PDB file of C-alpha atoms in Angstrom:
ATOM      1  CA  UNK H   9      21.452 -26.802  11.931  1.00  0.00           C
ATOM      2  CA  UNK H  10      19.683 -24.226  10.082  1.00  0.00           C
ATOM      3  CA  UNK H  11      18.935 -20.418  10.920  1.00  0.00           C
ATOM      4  CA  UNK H  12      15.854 -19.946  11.152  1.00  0.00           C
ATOM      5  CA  UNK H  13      14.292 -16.450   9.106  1.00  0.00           C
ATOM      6  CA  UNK H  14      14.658 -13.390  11.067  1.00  0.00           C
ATOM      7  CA  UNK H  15      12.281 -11.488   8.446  1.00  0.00           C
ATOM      8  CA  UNK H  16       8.851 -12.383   7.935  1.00  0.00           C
ATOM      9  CA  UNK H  17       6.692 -10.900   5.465  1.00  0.00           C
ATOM     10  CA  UNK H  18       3.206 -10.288   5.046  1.00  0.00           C
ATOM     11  CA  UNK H  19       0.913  -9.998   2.036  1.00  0.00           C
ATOM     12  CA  UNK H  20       2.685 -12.439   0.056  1.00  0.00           C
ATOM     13  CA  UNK H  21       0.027 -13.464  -1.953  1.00  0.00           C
ATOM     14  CA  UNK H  22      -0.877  -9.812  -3.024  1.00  0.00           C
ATOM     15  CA  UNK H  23       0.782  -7.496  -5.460  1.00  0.00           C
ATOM     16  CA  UNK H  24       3.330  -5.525  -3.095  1.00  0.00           C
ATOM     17  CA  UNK H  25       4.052  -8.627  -0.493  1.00  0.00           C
ATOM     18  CA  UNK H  26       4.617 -11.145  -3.472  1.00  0.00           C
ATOM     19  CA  UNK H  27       6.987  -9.072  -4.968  1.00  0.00           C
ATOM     20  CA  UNK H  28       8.523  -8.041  -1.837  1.00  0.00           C
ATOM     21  CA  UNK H  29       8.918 -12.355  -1.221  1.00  0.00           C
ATOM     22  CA  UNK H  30       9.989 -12.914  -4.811  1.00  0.00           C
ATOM     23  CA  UNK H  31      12.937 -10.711  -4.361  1.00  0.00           C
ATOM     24  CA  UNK H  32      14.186 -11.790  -0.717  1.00  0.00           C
ATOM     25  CA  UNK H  33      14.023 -15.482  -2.462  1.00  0.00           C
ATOM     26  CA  UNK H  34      16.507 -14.404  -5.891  1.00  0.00           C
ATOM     27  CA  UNK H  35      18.457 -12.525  -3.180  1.00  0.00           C
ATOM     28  CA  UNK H  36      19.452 -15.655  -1.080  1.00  0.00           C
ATOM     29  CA  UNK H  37      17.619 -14.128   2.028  1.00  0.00           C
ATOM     30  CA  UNK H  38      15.563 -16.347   4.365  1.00  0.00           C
ATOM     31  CA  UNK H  39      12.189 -15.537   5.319  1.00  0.00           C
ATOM     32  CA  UNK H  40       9.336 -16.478   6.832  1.00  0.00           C
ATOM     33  CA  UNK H  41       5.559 -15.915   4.820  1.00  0.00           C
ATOM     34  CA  UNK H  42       2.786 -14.965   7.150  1.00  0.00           C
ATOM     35  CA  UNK H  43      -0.487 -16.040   4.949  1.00  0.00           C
ATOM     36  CA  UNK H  44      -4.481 -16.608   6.129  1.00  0.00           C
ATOM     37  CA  UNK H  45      -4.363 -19.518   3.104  1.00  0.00           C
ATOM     38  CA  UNK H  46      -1.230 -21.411   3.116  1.00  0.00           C
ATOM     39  CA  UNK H  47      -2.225 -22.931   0.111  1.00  0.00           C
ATOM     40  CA  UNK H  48      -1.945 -20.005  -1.729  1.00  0.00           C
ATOM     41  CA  UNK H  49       1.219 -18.957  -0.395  1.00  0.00           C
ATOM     42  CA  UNK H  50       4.073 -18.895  -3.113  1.00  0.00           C
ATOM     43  CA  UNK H  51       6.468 -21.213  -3.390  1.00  0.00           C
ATOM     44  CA  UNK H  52       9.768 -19.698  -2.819  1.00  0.00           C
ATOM     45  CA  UNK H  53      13.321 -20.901  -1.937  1.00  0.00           C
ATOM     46  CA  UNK H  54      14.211 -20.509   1.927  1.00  0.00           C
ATOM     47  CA  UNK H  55      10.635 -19.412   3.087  1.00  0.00           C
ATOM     48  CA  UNK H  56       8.665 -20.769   5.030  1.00  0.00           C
ATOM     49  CA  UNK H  57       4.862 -20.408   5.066  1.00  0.00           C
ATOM     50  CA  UNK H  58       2.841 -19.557   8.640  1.00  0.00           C
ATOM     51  CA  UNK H  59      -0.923 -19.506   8.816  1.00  0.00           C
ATOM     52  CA  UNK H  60      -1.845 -15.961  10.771  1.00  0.00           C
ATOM     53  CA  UNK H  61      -4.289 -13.737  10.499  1.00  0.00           C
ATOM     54  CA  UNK H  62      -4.269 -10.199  11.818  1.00  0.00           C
ATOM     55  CA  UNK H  63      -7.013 -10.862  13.783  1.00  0.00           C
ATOM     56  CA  UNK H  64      -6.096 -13.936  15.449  1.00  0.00           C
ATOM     57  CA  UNK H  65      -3.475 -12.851  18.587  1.00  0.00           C
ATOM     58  CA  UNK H  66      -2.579 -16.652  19.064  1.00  0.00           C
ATOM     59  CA  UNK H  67      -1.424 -17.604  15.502  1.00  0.00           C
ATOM     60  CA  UNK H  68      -0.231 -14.239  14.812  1.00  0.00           C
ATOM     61  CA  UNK H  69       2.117 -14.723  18.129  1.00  0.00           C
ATOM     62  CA  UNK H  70       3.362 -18.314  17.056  1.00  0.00           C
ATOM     63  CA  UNK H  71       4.537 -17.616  13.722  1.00  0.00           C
ATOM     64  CA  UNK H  72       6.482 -14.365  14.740  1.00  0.00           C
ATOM     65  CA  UNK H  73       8.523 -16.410  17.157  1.00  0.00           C
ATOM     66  CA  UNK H  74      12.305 -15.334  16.646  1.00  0.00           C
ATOM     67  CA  UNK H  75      11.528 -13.156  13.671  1.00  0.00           C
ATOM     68  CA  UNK H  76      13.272  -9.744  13.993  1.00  0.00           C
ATOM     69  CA  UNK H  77      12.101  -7.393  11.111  1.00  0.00           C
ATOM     70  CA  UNK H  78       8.713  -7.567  10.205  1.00  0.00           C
ATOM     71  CA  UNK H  79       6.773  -6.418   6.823  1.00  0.00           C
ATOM     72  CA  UNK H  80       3.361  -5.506   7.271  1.00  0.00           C
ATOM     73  CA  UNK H  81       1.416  -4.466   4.362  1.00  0.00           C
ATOM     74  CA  UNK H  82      -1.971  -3.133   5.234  1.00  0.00           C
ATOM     75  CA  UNK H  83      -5.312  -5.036   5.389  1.00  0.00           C
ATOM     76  CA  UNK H  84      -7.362  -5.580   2.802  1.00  0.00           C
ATOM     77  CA  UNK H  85     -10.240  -2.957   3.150  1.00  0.00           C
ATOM     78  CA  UNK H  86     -12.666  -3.342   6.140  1.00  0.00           C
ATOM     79  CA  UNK H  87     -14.711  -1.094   8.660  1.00  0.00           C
ATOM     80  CA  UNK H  88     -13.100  -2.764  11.280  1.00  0.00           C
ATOM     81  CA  UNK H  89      -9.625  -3.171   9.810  1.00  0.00           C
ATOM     82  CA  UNK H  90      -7.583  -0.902  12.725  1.00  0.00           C
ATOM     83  CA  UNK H  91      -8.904  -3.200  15.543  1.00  0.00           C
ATOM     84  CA  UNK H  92      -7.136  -6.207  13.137  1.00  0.00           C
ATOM     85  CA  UNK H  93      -4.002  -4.199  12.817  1.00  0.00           C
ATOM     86  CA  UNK H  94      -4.084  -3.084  16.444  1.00  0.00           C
ATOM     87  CA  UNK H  95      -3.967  -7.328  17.457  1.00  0.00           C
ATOM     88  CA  UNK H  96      -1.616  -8.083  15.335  1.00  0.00           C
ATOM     89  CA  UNK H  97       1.074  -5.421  16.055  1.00  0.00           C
ATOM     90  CA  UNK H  98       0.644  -5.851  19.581  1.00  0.00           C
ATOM     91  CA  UNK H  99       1.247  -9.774  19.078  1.00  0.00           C
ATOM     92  CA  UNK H 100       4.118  -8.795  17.594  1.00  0.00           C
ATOM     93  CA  UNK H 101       5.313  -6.734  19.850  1.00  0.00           C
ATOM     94  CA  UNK H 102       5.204  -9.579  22.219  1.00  0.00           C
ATOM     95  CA  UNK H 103       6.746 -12.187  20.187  1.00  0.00           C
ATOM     96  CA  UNK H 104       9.977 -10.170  20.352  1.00  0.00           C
ATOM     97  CA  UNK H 105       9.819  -8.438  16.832  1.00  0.00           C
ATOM     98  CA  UNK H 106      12.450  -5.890  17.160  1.00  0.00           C
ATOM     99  CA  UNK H 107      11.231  -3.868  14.203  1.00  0.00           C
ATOM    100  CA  UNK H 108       7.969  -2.935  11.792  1.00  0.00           C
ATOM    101  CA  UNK H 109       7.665  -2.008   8.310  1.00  0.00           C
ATOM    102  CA  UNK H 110       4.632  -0.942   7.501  1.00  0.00           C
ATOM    103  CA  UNK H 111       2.626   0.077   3.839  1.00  0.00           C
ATOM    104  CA  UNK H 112       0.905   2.698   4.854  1.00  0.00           C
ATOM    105  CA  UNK H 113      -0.138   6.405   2.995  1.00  0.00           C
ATOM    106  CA  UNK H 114       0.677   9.436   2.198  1.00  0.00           C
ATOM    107  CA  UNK H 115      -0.620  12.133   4.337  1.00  0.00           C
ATOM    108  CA  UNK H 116      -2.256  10.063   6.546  1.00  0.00           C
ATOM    109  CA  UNK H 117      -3.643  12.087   9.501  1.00  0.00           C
ATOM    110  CA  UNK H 118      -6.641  11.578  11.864  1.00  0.00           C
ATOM    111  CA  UNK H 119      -8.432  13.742   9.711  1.00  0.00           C
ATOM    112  CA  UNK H 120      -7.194  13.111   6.127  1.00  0.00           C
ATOM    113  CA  UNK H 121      -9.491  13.724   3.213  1.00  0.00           C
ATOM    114  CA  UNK H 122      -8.899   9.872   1.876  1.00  0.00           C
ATOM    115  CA  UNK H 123     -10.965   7.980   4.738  1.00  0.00           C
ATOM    116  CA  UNK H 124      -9.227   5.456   4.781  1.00  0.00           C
ATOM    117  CA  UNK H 125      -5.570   7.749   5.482  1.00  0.00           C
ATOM    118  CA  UNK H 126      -7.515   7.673   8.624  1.00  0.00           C
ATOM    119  CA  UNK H 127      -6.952   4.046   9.556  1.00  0.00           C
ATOM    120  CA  UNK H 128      -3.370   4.027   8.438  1.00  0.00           C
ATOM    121  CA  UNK H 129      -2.649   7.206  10.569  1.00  0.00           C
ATOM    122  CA  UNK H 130      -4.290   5.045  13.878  1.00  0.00           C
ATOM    123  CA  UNK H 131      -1.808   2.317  12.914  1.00  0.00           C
ATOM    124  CA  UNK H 132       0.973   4.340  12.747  1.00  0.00           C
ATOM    125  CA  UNK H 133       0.090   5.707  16.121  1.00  0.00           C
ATOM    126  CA  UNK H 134      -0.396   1.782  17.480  1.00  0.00           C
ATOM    127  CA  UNK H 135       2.706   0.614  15.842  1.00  0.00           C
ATOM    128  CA  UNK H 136       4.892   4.203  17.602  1.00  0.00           C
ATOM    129  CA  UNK H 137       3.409   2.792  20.762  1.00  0.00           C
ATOM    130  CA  UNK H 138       4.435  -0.760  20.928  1.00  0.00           C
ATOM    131  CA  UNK H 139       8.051   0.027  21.453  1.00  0.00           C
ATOM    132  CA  UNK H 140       9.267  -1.953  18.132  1.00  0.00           C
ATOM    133  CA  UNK H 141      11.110   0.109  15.978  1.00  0.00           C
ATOM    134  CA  UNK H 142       9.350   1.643  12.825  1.00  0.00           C
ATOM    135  CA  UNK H 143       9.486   2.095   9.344  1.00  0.00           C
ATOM    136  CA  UNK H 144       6.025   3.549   7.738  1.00  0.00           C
ATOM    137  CA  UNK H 145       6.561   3.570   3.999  1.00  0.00           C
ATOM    138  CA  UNK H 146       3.681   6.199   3.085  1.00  0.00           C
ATOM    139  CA  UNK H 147       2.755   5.554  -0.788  1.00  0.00           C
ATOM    140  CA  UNK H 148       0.499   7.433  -2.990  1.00  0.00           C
ATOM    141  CA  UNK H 149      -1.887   5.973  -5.035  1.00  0.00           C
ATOM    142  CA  UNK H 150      -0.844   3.048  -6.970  1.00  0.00           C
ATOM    143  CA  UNK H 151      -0.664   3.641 -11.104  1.00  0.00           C
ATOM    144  CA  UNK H 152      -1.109   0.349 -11.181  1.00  0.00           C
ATOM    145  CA  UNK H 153      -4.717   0.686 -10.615  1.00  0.00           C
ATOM    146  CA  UNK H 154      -5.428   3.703 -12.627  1.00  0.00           C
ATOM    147  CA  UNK H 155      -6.724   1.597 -15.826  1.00  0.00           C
ATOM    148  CA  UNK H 156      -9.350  -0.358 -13.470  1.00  0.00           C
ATOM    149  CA  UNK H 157     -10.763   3.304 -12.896  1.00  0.00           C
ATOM    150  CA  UNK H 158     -12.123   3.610 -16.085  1.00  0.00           C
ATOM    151  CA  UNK H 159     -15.400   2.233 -16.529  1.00  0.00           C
ATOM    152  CA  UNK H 160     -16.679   0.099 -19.719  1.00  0.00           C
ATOM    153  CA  UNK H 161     -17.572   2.878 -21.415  1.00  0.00           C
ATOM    154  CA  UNK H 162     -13.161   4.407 -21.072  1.00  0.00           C
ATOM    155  CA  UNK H 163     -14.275   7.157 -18.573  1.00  0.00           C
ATOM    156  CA  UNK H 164     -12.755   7.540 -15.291  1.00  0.00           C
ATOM    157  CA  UNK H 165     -15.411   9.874 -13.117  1.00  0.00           C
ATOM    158  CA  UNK H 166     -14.749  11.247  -9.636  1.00  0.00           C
ATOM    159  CA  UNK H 167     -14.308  14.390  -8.328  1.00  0.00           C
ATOM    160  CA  UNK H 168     -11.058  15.147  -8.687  1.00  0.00           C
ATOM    161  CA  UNK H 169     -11.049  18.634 -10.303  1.00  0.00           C
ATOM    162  CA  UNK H 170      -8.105  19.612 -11.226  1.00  0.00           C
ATOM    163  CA  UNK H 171      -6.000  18.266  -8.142  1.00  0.00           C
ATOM    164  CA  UNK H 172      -3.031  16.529  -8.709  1.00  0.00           C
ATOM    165  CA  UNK H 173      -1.860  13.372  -7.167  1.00  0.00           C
ATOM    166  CA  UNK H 174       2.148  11.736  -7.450  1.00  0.00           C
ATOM    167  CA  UNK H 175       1.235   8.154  -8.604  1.00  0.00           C
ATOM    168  CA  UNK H 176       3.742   5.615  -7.711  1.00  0.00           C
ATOM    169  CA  UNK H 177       4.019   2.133  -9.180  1.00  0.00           C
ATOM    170  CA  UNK H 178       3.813  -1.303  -6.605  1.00  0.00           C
ATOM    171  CA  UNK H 179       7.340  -2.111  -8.106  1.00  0.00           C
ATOM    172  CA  UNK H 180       8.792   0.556  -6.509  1.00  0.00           C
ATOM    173  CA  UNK H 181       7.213   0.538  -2.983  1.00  0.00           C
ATOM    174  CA  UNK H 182       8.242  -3.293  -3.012  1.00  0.00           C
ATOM    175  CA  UNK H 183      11.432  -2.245  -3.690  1.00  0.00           C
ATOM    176  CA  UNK H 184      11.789   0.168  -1.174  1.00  0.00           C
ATOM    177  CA  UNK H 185      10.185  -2.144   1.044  1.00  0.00           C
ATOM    178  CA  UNK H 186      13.189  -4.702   0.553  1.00  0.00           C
ATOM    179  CA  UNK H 187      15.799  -1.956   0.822  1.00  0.00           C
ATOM    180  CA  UNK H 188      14.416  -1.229   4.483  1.00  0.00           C
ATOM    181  CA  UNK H 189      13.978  -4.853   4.960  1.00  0.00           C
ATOM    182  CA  UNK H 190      17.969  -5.789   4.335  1.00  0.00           C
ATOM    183  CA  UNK H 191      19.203  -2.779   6.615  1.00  0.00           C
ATOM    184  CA  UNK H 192      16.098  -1.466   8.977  1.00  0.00           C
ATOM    185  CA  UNK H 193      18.311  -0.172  11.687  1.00  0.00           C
ATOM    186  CA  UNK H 194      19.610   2.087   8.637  1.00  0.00           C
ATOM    187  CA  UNK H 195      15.932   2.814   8.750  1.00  0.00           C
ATOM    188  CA  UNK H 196      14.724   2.915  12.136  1.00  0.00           C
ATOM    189  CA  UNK H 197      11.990   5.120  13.431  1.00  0.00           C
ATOM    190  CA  UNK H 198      11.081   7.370  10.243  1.00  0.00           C
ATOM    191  CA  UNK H 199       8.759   7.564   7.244  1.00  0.00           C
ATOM    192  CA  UNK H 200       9.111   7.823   3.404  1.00  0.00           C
ATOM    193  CA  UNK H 201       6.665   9.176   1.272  1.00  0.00           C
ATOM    194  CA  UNK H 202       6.742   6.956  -1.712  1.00  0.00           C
ATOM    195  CA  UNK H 203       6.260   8.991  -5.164  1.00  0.00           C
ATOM    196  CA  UNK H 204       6.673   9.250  -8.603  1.00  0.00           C
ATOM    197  CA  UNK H 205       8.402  11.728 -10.178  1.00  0.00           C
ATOM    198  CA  UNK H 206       5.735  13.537 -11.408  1.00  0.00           C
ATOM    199  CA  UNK H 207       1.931  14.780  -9.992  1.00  0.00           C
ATOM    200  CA  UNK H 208      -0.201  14.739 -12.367  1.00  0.00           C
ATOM    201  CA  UNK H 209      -4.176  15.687 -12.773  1.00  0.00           C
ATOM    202  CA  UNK H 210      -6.493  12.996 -13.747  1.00  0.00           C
ATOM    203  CA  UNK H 211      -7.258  14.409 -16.809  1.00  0.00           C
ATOM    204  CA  UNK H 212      -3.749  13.760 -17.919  1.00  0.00           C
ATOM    205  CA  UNK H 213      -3.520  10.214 -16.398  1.00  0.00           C
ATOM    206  CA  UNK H 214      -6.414   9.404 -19.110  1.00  0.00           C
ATOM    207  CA  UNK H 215      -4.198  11.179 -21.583  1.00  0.00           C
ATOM    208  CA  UNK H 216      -1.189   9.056 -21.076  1.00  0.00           C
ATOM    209  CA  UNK H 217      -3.731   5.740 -20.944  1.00  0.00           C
ATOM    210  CA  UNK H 218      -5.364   6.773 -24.227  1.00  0.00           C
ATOM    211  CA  UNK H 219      -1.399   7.693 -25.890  1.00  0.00           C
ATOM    212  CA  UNK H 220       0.039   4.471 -24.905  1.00  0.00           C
ATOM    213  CA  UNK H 221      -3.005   2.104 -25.100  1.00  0.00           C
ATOM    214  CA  UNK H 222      -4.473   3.400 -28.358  1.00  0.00           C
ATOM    215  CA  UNK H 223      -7.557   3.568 -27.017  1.00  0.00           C
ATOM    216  CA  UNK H 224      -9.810   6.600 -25.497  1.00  0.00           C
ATOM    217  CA  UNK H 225      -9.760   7.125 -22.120  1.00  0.00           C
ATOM    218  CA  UNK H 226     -10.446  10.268 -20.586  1.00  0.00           C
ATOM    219  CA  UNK H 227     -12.437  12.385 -17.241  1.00  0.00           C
ATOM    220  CA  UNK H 228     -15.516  13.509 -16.354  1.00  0.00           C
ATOM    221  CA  UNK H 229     -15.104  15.804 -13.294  1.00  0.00           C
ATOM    222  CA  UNK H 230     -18.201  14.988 -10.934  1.00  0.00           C
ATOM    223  CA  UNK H 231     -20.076  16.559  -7.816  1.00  0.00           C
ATOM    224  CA  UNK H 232     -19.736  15.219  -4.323  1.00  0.00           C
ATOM    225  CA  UNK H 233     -23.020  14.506  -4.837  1.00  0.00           C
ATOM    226  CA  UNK H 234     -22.981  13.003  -8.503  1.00  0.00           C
ATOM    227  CA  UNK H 235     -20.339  10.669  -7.168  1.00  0.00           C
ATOM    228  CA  UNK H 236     -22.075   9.368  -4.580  1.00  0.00           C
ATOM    229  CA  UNK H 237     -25.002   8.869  -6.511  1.00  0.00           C
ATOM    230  CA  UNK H 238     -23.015   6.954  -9.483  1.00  0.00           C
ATOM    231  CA  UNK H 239     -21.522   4.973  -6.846  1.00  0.00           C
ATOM    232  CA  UNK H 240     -25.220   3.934  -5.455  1.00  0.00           C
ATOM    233  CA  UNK H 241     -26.055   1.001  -7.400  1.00  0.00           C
ATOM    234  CA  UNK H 242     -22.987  -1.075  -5.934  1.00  0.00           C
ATOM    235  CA  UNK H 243     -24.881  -2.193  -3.042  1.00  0.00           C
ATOM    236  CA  UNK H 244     -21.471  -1.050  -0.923  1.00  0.00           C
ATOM    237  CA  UNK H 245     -21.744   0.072   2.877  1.00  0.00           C
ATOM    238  CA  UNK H 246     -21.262   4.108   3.406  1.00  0.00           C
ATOM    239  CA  UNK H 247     -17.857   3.782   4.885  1.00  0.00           C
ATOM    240  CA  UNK H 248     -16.635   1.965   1.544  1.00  0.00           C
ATOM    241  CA  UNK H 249     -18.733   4.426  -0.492  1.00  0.00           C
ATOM    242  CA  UNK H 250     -16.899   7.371   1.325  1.00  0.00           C
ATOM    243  CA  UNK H 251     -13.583   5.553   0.626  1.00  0.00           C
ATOM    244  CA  UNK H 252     -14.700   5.623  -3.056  1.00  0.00           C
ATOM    245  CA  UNK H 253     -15.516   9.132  -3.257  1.00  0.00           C
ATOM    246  CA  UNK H 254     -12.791  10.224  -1.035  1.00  0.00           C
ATOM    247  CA  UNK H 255     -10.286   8.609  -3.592  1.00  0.00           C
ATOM    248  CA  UNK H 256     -10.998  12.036  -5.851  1.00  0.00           C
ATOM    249  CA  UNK H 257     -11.979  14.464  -3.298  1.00  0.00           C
ATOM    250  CA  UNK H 258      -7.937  13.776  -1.637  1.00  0.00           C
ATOM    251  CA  UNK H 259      -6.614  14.370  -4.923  1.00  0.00           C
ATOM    252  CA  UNK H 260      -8.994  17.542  -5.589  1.00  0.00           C
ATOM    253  CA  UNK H 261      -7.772  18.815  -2.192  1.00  0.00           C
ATOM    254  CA  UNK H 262      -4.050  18.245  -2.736  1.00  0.00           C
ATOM    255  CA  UNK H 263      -2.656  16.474  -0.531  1.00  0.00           C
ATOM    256  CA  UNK H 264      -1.910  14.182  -2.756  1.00  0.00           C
ATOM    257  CA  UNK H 265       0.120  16.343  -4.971  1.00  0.00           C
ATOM    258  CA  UNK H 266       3.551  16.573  -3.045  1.00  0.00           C
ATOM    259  CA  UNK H 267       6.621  14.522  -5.575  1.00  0.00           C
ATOM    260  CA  UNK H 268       9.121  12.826  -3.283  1.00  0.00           C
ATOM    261  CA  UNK H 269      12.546  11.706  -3.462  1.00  0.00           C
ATOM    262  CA  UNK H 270      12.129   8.969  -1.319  1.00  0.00           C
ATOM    263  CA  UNK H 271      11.979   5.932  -3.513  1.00  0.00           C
ATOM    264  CA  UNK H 272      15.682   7.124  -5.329  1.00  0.00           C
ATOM    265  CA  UNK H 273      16.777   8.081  -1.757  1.00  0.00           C
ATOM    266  CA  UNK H 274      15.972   4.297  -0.534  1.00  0.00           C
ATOM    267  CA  UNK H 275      16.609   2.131  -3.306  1.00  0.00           C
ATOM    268  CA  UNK H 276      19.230   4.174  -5.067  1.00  0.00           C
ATOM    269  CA  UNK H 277      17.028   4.501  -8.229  1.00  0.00           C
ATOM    270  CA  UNK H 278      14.996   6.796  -9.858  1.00  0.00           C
ATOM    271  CA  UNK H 279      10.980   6.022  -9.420  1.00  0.00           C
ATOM    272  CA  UNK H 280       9.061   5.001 -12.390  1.00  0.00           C
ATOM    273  CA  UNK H 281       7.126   7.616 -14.518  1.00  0.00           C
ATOM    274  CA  UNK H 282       3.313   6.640 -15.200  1.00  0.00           C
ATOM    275  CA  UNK H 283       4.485   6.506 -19.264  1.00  0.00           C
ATOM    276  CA  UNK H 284       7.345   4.417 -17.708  1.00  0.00           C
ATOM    277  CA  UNK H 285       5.240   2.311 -15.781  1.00  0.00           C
ATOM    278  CA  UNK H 286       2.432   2.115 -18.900  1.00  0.00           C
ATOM    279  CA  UNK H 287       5.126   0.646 -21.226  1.00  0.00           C
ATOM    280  CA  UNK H 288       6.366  -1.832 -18.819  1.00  0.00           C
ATOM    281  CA  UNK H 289       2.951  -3.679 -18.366  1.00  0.00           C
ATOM    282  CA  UNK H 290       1.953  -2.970 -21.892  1.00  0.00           C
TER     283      UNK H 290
END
């Protein structure tokens, strides 16, 4: 008779969960793939797929039956997206999961500059309260989306200033993420603030674009208020709009700025540089 998965994983058909599945499957390690579309789940060796969303207690209850370590990656993007975390986490909590990993960000506080460092903060706080043990793996700003900043025209425009944030790359935080995943009581009950090596201004994240793409990239430094008005024409509620806008405003303020060891200190590797990164996906 087979074991049954004792880690399930979320977000498997995103960037960070899919990698995270990917390399539990080369590793041998069973697992069980929470997904709202099990037709898009991947197909991987020794997982099996579960149809849950984070808002639905029921499902989200049945398919963490006799799973012990849980990834969580975040929500995709919504004004109500807490209230789904809160459901799920609790339905977790009373399926038996013994312990939580969850993608959250760096300084996230009640009142963090990035809105939506808000949300994660409240999660963090529901997740502390459940009584499942913890892991919040705080990341930075992806570099993998740096490039989709730019508009047509090769300018990236906020209002960043000259603020500086510690990019990290998706690789990484997946890797971390499986590092925790394979030993979480190693883990239990603290956070990481996932890095890269560097923090750099925006200014020079268009500078390392342009040198390694051949192509001009660079910043325009904007007003609060020029941002918000650039932003207008996308049709987008306020609290997405603020998210936008609040993307360079964190940076400018810098609390994005702090480089962390965390990533080597997990996975026993150095993190990715953004040049590093560049050339990988060139």
């Amino acid at each position: 008779m087979s074991t049954p998965p004792v880690i399930a994983v979320t977000g498997s058909t995103g960037a960070v969960g899919g990698r995270v599945a990917r390399d539990l499957a080369a590793r041998g390690i069973p697992q069980r793939l929470l997904v709202r579309d099990a037709s898009r789940a991947p197909r991987l060796d020794g997982a099996e797929v579960h149809v849950a969303r984070y808002s639905d207690a029921d499902a989200a209850h049945a398919a963490l039956q006799g799973v012990e370590t849980l990834l969580m990656v975040s929500a995709s993007e919504t004004a109500d997206r807490v209230e789904h975390h809160r459901t799920f986490v609790e339905a977790a909590a009373r399926a038996g999961v013994r312990s939580i990993v969850y993608t959250s960000f760096l300084a996230a506080a009640p009142d963090a500059v990035f809105t939506l460092g808000r949300d994660h903060a409240a999660t963090e706080d529901i997740i502390r309260a459940s009584g499942m043990s913890y892991t919040f793996l705080r990341d930075n700003f992806y570099m993998d989306m740096m490039e989709l900043f730019a508009g047509d025209d090769g300018v990236i425009r906020g209002p960043a200033g000259e603020g500086r944030c510690s990019l990290v790359s998706r690789s990484d935080v997946a890797a971390t993420a499986v590092a925790v995943l394979r030993h979480p009581s190693a883990h239990a009950d603290v956070f990481y603030d996932l890095t890269g090596p560097e923090a750099l201004t925006m200014t020079e994240v268009a500078e390392k674009i342009s040198a390694v793409r051949g192509h001009p990239v660079r910043f325009l430094d904007e007003t609060v208020d020029e941002a918000y008005a650039s932003r207008a024409a996308f049709g987008a509620p306020r609290w997405q709009v603020d998210a936008w806008v609040s993307t360079y405003t964190s940076i400018a303020s810098g609390d994005l700025a702090a480089v962390s060891a965390d990533v080597e200190r997990v996975t026993g590797r150095p993190a990715q540089s953004f040049e590093e990164f560049l050339g990988a996906v060139s």
